[in-house]
Coordinates of N, CA and C in Angstrom, one line a residue:
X26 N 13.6 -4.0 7.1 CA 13.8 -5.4 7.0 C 12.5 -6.1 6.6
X27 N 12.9 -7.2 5.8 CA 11.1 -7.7 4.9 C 11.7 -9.2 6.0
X28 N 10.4 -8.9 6.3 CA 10.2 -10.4 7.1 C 9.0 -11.1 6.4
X29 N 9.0 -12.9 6.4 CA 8.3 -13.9 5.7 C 7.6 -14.5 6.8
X30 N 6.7 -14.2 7.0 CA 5.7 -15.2 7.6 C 6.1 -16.7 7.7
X31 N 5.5 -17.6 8.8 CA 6.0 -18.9 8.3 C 4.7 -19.5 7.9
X32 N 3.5 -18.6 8.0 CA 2.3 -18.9 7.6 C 1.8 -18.4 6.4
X33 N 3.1 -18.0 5.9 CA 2.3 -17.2 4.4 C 2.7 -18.1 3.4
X34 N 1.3 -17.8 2.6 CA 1.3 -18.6 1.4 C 2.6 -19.1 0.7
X35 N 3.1 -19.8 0.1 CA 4.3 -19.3 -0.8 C 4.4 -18.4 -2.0
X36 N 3.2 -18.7 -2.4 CA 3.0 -18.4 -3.6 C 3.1 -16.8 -3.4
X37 N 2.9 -16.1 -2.4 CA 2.6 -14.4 -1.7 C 4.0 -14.0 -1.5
X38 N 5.1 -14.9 -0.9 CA 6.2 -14.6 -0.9 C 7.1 -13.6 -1.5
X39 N 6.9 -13.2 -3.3 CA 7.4 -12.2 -3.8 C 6.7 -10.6 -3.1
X40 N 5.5 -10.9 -2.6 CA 5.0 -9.7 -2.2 C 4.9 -9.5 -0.9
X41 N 5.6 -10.0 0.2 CA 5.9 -10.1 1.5 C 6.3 -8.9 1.7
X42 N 7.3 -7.9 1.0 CA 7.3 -6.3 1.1 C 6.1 -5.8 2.0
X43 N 5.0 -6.2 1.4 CA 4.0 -5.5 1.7 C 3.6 -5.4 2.7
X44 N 3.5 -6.6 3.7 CA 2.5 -7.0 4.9 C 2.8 -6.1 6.0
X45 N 1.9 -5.5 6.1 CA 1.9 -5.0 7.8 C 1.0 -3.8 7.5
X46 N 1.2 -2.9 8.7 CA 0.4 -1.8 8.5 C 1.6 -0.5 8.4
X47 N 1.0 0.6 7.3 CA 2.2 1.7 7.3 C 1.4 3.0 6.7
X48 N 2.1 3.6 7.8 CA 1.5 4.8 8.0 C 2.1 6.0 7.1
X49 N 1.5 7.3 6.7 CA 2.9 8.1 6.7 C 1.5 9.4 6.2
X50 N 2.1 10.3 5.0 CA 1.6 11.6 4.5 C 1.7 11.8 2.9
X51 N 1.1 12.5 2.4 CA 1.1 12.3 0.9 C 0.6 13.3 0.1
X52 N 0.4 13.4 -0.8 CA -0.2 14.9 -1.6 C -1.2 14.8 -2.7
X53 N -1.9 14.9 -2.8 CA -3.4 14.6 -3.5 C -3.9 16.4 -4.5
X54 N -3.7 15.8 -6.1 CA -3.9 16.9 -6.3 C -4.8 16.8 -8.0
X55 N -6.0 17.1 -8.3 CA -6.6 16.5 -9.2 C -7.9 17.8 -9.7
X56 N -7.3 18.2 -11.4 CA -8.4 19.4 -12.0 C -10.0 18.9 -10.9
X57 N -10.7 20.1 -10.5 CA -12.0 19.4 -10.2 C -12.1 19.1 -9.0
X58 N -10.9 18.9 -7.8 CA -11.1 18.4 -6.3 C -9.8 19.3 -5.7
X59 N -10.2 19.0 -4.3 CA -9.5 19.8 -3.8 C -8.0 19.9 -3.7
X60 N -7.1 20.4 -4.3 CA -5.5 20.0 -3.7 C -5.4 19.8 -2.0
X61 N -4.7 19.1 -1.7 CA -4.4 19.0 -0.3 C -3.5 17.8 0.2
X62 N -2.6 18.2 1.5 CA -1.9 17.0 2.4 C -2.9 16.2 2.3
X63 N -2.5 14.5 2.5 CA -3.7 14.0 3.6 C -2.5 13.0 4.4
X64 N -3.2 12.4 5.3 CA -2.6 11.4 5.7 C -3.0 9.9 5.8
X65 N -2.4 9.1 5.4 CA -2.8 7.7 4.8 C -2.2 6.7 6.3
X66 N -3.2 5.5 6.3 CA -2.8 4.2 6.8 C -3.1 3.1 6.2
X67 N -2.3 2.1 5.2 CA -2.3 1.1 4.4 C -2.4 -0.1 5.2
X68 N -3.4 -1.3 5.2 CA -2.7 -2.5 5.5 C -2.3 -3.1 4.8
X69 N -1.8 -4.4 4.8 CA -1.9 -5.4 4.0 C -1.9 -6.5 4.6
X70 N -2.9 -7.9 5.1 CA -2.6 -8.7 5.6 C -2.6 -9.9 4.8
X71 N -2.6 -11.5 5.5 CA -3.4 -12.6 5.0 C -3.4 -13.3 6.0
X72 N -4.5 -14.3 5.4 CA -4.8 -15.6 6.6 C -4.5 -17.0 6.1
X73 N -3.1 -17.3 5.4 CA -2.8 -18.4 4.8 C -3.2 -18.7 3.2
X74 N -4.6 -18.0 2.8 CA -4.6 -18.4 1.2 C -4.0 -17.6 0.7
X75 N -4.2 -17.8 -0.5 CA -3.3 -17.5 -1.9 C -3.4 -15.8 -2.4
X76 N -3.8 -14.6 -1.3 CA -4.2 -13.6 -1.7 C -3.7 -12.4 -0.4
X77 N -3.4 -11.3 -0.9 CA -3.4 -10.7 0.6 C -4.5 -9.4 0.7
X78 N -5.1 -9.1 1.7 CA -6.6 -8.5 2.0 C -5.9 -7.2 2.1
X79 N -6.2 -6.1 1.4 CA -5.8 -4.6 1.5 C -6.4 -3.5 1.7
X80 N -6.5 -3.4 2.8 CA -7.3 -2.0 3.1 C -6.1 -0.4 3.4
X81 N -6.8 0.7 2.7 CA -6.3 1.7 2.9 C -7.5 2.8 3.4
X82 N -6.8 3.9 4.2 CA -7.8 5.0 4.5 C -6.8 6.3 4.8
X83 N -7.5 7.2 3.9 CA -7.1 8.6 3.6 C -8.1 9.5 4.6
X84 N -6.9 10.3 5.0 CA -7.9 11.8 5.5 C -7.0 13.2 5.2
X85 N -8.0 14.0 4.3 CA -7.1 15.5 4.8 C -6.6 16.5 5.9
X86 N -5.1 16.5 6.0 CA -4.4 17.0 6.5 C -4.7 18.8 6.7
X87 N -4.8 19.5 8.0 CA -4.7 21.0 7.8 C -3.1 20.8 8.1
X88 N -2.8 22.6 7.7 CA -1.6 23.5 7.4 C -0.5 22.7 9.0
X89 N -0.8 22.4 10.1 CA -0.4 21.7 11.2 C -0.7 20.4 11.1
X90 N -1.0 19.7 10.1 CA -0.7 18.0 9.6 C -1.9 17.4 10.7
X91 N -2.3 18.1 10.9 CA -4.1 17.6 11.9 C -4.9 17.1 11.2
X92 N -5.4 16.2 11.1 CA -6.9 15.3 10.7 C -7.8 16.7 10.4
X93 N -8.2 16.6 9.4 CA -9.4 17.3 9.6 C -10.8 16.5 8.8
X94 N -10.7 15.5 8.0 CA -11.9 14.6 7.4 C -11.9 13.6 6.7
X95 N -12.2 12.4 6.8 CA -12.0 11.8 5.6 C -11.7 12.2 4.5
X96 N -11.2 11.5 3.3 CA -10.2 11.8 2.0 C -10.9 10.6 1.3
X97 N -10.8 9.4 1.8 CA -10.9 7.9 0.7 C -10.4 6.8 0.8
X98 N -11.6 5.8 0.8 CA -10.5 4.7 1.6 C -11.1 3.4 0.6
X99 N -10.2 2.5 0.5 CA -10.5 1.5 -0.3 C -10.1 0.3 0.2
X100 N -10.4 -0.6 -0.4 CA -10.0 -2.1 0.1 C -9.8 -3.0 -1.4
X101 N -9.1 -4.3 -0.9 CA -9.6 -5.6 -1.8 C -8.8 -6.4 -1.9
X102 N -8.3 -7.0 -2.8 CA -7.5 -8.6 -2.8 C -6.4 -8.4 -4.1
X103 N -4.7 -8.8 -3.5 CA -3.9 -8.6 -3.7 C -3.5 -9.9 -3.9
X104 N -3.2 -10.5 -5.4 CA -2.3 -11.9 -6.1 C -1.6 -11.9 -6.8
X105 N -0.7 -12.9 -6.5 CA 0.8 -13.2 -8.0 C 1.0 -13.9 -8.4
X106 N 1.3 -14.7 -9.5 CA 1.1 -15.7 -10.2 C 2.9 -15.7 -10.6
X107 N 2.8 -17.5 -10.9 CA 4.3 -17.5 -10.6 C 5.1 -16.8 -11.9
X108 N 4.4 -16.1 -12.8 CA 5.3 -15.2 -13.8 C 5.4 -13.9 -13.2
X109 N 5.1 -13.8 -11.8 CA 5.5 -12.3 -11.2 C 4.2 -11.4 -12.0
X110 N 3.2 -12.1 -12.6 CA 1.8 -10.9 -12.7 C 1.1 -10.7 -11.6
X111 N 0.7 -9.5 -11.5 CA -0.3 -9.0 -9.9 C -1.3 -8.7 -10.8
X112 N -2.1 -9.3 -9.8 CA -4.0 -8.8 -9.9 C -4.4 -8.4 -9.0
X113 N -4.9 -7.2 -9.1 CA -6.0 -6.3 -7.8 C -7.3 -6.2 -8.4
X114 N -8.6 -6.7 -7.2 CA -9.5 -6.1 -7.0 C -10.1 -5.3 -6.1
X115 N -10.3 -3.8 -6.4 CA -10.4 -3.1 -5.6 C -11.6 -2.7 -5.5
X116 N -11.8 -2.1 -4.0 CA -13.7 -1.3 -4.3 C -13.2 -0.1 -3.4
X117 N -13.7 1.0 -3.9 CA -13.1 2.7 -3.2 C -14.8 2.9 -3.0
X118 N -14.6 4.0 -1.6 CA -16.1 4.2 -1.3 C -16.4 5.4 -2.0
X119 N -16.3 5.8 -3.3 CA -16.4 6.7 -4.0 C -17.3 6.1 -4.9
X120 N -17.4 4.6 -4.5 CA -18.8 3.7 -5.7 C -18.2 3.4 -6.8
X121 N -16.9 3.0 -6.5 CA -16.0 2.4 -7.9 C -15.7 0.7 -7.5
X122 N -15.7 0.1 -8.5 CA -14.7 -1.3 -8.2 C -13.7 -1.0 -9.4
X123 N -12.8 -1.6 -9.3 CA -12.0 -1.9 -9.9 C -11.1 -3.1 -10.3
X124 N -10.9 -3.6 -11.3 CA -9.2 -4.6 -11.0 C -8.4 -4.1 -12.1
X125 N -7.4 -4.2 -11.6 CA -6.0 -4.1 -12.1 C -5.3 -5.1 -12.4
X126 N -4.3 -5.1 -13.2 CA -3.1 -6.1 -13.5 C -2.4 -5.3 -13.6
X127 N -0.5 -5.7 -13.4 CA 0.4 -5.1 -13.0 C 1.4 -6.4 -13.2
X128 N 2.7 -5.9 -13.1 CA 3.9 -6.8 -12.8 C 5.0 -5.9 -11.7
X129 N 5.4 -7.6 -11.0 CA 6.4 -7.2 -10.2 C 7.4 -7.2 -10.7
X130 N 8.6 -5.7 -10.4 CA 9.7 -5.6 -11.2 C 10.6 -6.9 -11.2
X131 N 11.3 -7.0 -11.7 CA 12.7 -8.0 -11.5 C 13.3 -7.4 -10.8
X132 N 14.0 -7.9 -9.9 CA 15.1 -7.5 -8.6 C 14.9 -6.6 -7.8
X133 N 13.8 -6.5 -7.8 CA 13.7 -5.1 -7.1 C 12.0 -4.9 -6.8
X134 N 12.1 -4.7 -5.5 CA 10.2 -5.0 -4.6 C 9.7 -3.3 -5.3
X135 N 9.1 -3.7 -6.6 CA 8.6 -2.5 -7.3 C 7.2 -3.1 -8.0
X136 N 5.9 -2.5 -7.8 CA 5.1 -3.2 -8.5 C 3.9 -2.1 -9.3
X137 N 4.0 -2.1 -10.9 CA 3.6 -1.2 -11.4 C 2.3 -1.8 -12.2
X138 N 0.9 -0.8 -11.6 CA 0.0 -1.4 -12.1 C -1.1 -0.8 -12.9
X139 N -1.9 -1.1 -13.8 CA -2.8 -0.4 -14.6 C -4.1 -1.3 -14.8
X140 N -5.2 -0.1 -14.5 CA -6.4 -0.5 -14.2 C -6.7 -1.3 -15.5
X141 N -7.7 -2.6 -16.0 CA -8.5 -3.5 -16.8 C -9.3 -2.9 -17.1
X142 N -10.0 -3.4 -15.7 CA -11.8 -2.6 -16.1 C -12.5 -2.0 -14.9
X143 N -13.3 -0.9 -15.1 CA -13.7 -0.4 -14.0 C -15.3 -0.2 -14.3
X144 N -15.8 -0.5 -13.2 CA -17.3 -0.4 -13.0 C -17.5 0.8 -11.6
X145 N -18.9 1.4 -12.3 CA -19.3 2.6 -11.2 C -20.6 2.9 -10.6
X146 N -20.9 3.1 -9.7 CA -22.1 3.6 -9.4 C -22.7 4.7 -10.0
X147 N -23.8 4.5 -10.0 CA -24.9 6.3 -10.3 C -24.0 7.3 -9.9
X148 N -23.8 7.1 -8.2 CA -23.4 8.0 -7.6 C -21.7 8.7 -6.9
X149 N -21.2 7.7 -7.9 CA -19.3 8.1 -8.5 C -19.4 9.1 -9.3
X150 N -18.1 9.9 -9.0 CA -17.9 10.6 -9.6 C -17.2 10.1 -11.2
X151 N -16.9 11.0 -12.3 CA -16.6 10.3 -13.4 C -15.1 9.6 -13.1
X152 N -14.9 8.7 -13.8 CA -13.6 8.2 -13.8 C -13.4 6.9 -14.6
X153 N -12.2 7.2 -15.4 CA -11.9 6.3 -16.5 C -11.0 4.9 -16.4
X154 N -9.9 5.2 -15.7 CA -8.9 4.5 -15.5 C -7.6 5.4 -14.6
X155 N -6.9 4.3 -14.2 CA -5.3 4.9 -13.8 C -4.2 4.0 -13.6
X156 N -3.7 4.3 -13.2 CA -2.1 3.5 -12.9 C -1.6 3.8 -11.5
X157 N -0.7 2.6 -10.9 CA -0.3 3.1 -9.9 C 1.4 2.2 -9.8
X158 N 2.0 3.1 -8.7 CA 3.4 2.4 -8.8 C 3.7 2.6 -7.2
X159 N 3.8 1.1 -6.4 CA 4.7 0.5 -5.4 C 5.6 0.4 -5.3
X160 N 6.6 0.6 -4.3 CA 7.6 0.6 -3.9 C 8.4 0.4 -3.1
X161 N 9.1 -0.3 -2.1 CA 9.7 -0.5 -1.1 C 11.1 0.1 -1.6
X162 N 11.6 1.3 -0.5 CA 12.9 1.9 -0.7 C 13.1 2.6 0.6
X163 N 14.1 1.9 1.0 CA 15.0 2.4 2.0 C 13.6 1.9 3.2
X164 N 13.4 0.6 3.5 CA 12.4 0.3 4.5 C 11.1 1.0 4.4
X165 N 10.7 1.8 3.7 CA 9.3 2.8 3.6 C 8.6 2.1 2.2
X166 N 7.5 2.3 2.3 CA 6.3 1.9 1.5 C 6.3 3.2 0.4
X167 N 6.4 3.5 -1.0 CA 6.2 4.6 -1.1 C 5.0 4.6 -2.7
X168 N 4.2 4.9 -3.1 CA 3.1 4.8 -4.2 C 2.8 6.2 -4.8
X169 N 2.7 6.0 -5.9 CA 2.5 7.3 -6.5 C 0.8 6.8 -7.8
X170 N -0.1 7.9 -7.6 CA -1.3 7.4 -8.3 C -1.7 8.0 -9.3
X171 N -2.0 7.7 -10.3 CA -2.7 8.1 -11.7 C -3.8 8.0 -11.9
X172 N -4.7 9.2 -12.6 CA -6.4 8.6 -12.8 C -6.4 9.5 -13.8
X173 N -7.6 9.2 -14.8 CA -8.1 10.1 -16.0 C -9.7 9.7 -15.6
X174 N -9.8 10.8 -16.3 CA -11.8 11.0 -16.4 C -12.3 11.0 -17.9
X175 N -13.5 10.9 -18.1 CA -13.9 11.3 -19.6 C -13.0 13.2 -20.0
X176 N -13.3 13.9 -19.0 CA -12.4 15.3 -19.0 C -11.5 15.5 -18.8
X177 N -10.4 14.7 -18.4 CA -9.3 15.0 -18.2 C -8.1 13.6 -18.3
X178 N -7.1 13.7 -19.3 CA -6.1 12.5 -19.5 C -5.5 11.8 -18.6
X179 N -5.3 11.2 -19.0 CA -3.6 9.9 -17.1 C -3.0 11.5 -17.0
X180 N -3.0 11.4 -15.2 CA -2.2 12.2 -14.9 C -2.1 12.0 -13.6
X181 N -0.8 12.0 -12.9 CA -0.7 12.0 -11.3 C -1.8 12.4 -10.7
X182 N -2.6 12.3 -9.2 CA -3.1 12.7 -8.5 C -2.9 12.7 -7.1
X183 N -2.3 11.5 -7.0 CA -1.8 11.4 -5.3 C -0.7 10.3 -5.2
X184 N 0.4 10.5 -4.0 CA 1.6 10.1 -4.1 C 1.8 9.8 -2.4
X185 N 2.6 9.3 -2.2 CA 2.7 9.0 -0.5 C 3.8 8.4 0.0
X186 N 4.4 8.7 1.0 CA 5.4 8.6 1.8 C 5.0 7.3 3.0
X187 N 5.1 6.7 3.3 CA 4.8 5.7 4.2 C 5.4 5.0 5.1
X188 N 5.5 4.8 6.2 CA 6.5 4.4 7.1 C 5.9 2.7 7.8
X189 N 6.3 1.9 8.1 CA 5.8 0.8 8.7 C 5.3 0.5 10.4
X190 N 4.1 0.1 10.5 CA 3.9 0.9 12.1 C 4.2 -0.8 12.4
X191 N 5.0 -0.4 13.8 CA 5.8 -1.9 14.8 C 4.6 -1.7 15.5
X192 N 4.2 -2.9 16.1 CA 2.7 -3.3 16.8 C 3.5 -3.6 18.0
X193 N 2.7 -3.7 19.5 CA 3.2 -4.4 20.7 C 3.4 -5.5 20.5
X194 N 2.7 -6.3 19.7 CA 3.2 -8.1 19.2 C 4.5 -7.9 19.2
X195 N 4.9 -7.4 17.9 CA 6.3 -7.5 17.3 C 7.4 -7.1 18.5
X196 N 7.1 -6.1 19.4 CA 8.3 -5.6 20.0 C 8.1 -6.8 20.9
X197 N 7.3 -7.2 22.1 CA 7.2 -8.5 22.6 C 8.2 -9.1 22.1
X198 N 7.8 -9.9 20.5 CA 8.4 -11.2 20.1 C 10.0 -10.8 19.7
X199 N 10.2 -9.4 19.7 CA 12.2 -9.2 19.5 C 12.4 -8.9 21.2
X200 N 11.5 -8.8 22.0 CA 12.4 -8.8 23.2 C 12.5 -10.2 23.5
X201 N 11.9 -11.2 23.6 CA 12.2 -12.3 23.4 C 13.4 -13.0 22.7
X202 N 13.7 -12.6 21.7 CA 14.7 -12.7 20.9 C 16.2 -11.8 21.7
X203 N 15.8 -11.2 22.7 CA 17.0 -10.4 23.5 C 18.0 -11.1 24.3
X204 N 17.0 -12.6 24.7 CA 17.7 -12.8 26.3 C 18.8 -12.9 26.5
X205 N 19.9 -13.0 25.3 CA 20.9 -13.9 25.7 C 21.8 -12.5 25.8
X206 N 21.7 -10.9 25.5 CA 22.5 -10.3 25.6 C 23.0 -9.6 27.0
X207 N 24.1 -9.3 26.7 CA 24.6 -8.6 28.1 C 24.0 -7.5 29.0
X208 N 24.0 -7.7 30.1 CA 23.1 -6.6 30.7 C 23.1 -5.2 30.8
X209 N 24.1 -5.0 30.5 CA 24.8 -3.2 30.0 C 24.9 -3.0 29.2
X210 N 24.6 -4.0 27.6 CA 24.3 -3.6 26.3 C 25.5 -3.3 25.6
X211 N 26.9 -2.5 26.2 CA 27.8 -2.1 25.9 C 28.6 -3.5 25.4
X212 N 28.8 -4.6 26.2 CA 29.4 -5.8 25.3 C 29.1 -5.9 24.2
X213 N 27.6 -5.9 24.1 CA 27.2 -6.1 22.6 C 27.8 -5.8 21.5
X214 N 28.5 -4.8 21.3 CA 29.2 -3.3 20.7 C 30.7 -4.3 20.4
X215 N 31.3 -4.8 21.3 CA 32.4 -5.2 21.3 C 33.1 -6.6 20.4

């Protein structure tokens, strides 16, 4: 279920899919680094302006889906413009920034995007550009990522399954939303 804020922007409204925090597992696999599970937690929030604040953090997964280290984690600022264009600026602690532009599909909470320009530290590893593709399907978050290097072309690298984590707030404010039902729950049904 995509719920709208009554505090969110309007202008953020096409991208209201997004907001919350969502958890899940994914597969990371790139010439040069290590193949492996990891497991990912996305947020996405805002505080009323015109942007939503995005942080992500990766860790590799052992053979039993256990944490075993950090993986990569990034942040930055998520906009839409009323022709449904997205702009991302991103910074990954790999010593990259980035921004992207992208468009949101028509009819459908899908947002496909490709890097502009990227700036790097001394101490980044090489990297050229990539692509990436959003998705909301079947209630789950789901992203699949592209990167090329000076050595190697656009090619998948990591992909993710994501599930949306319910906070104590929220179950609170739908038990609130409970009171009026029958005490055996079984009327409800009827």
């Amino acid at each position: 279920m995509i719920e709208i804020p009554s505090d969110l922007n309007p202008d953020l409204v096409p991208l209201a899919f997004l907001l919350g925090t969502w958890e899940g597992a994914g597969v990371s696999d790139f010439p040069g680094s290590e193949k492996c599970n990891f497991g990912q937690s996305v947020t996405f929030s805002h505080d009323g302006r015109d942007f939503m604040e995005y942080v992500s953090h990766s860790w590799v997964l052992d053979t039993e889906g256990n944490k075993v280290r950090p993986l990569e984690s990034e942040s930055g600022y998520w906009r839409i413009d009323k022709d449904r264009k997205v702009e991302v600026v991103m910074v990954r602690d790999q010593g990259i920034v980035e921004i992207w532009y992208g468009e949101l599909a028509d009819q459908k909470p899908q947002i496909d995007l490709v890097t502009d320009a990227v700036a790097r530290t001394a101490a980044s590893g090489p990297y050229s550009g990539g692509k990436r593709l959003y998705g909301y399907v079947k209630s789950d978050l789901m992203w699949v990522g592209e990167k090329s290097t000076p050595e190697v072309p656009l090619r998948p690298y990591m992909s993710a399954h994501l599930k949306k984590v319910v906070t104590p707030e929220q179950v609170a404010a739908w038990a609130k939303d409970l009171g009026d039902l029958p005490d055996d729950g079984i009327a409800f049904f009827k």
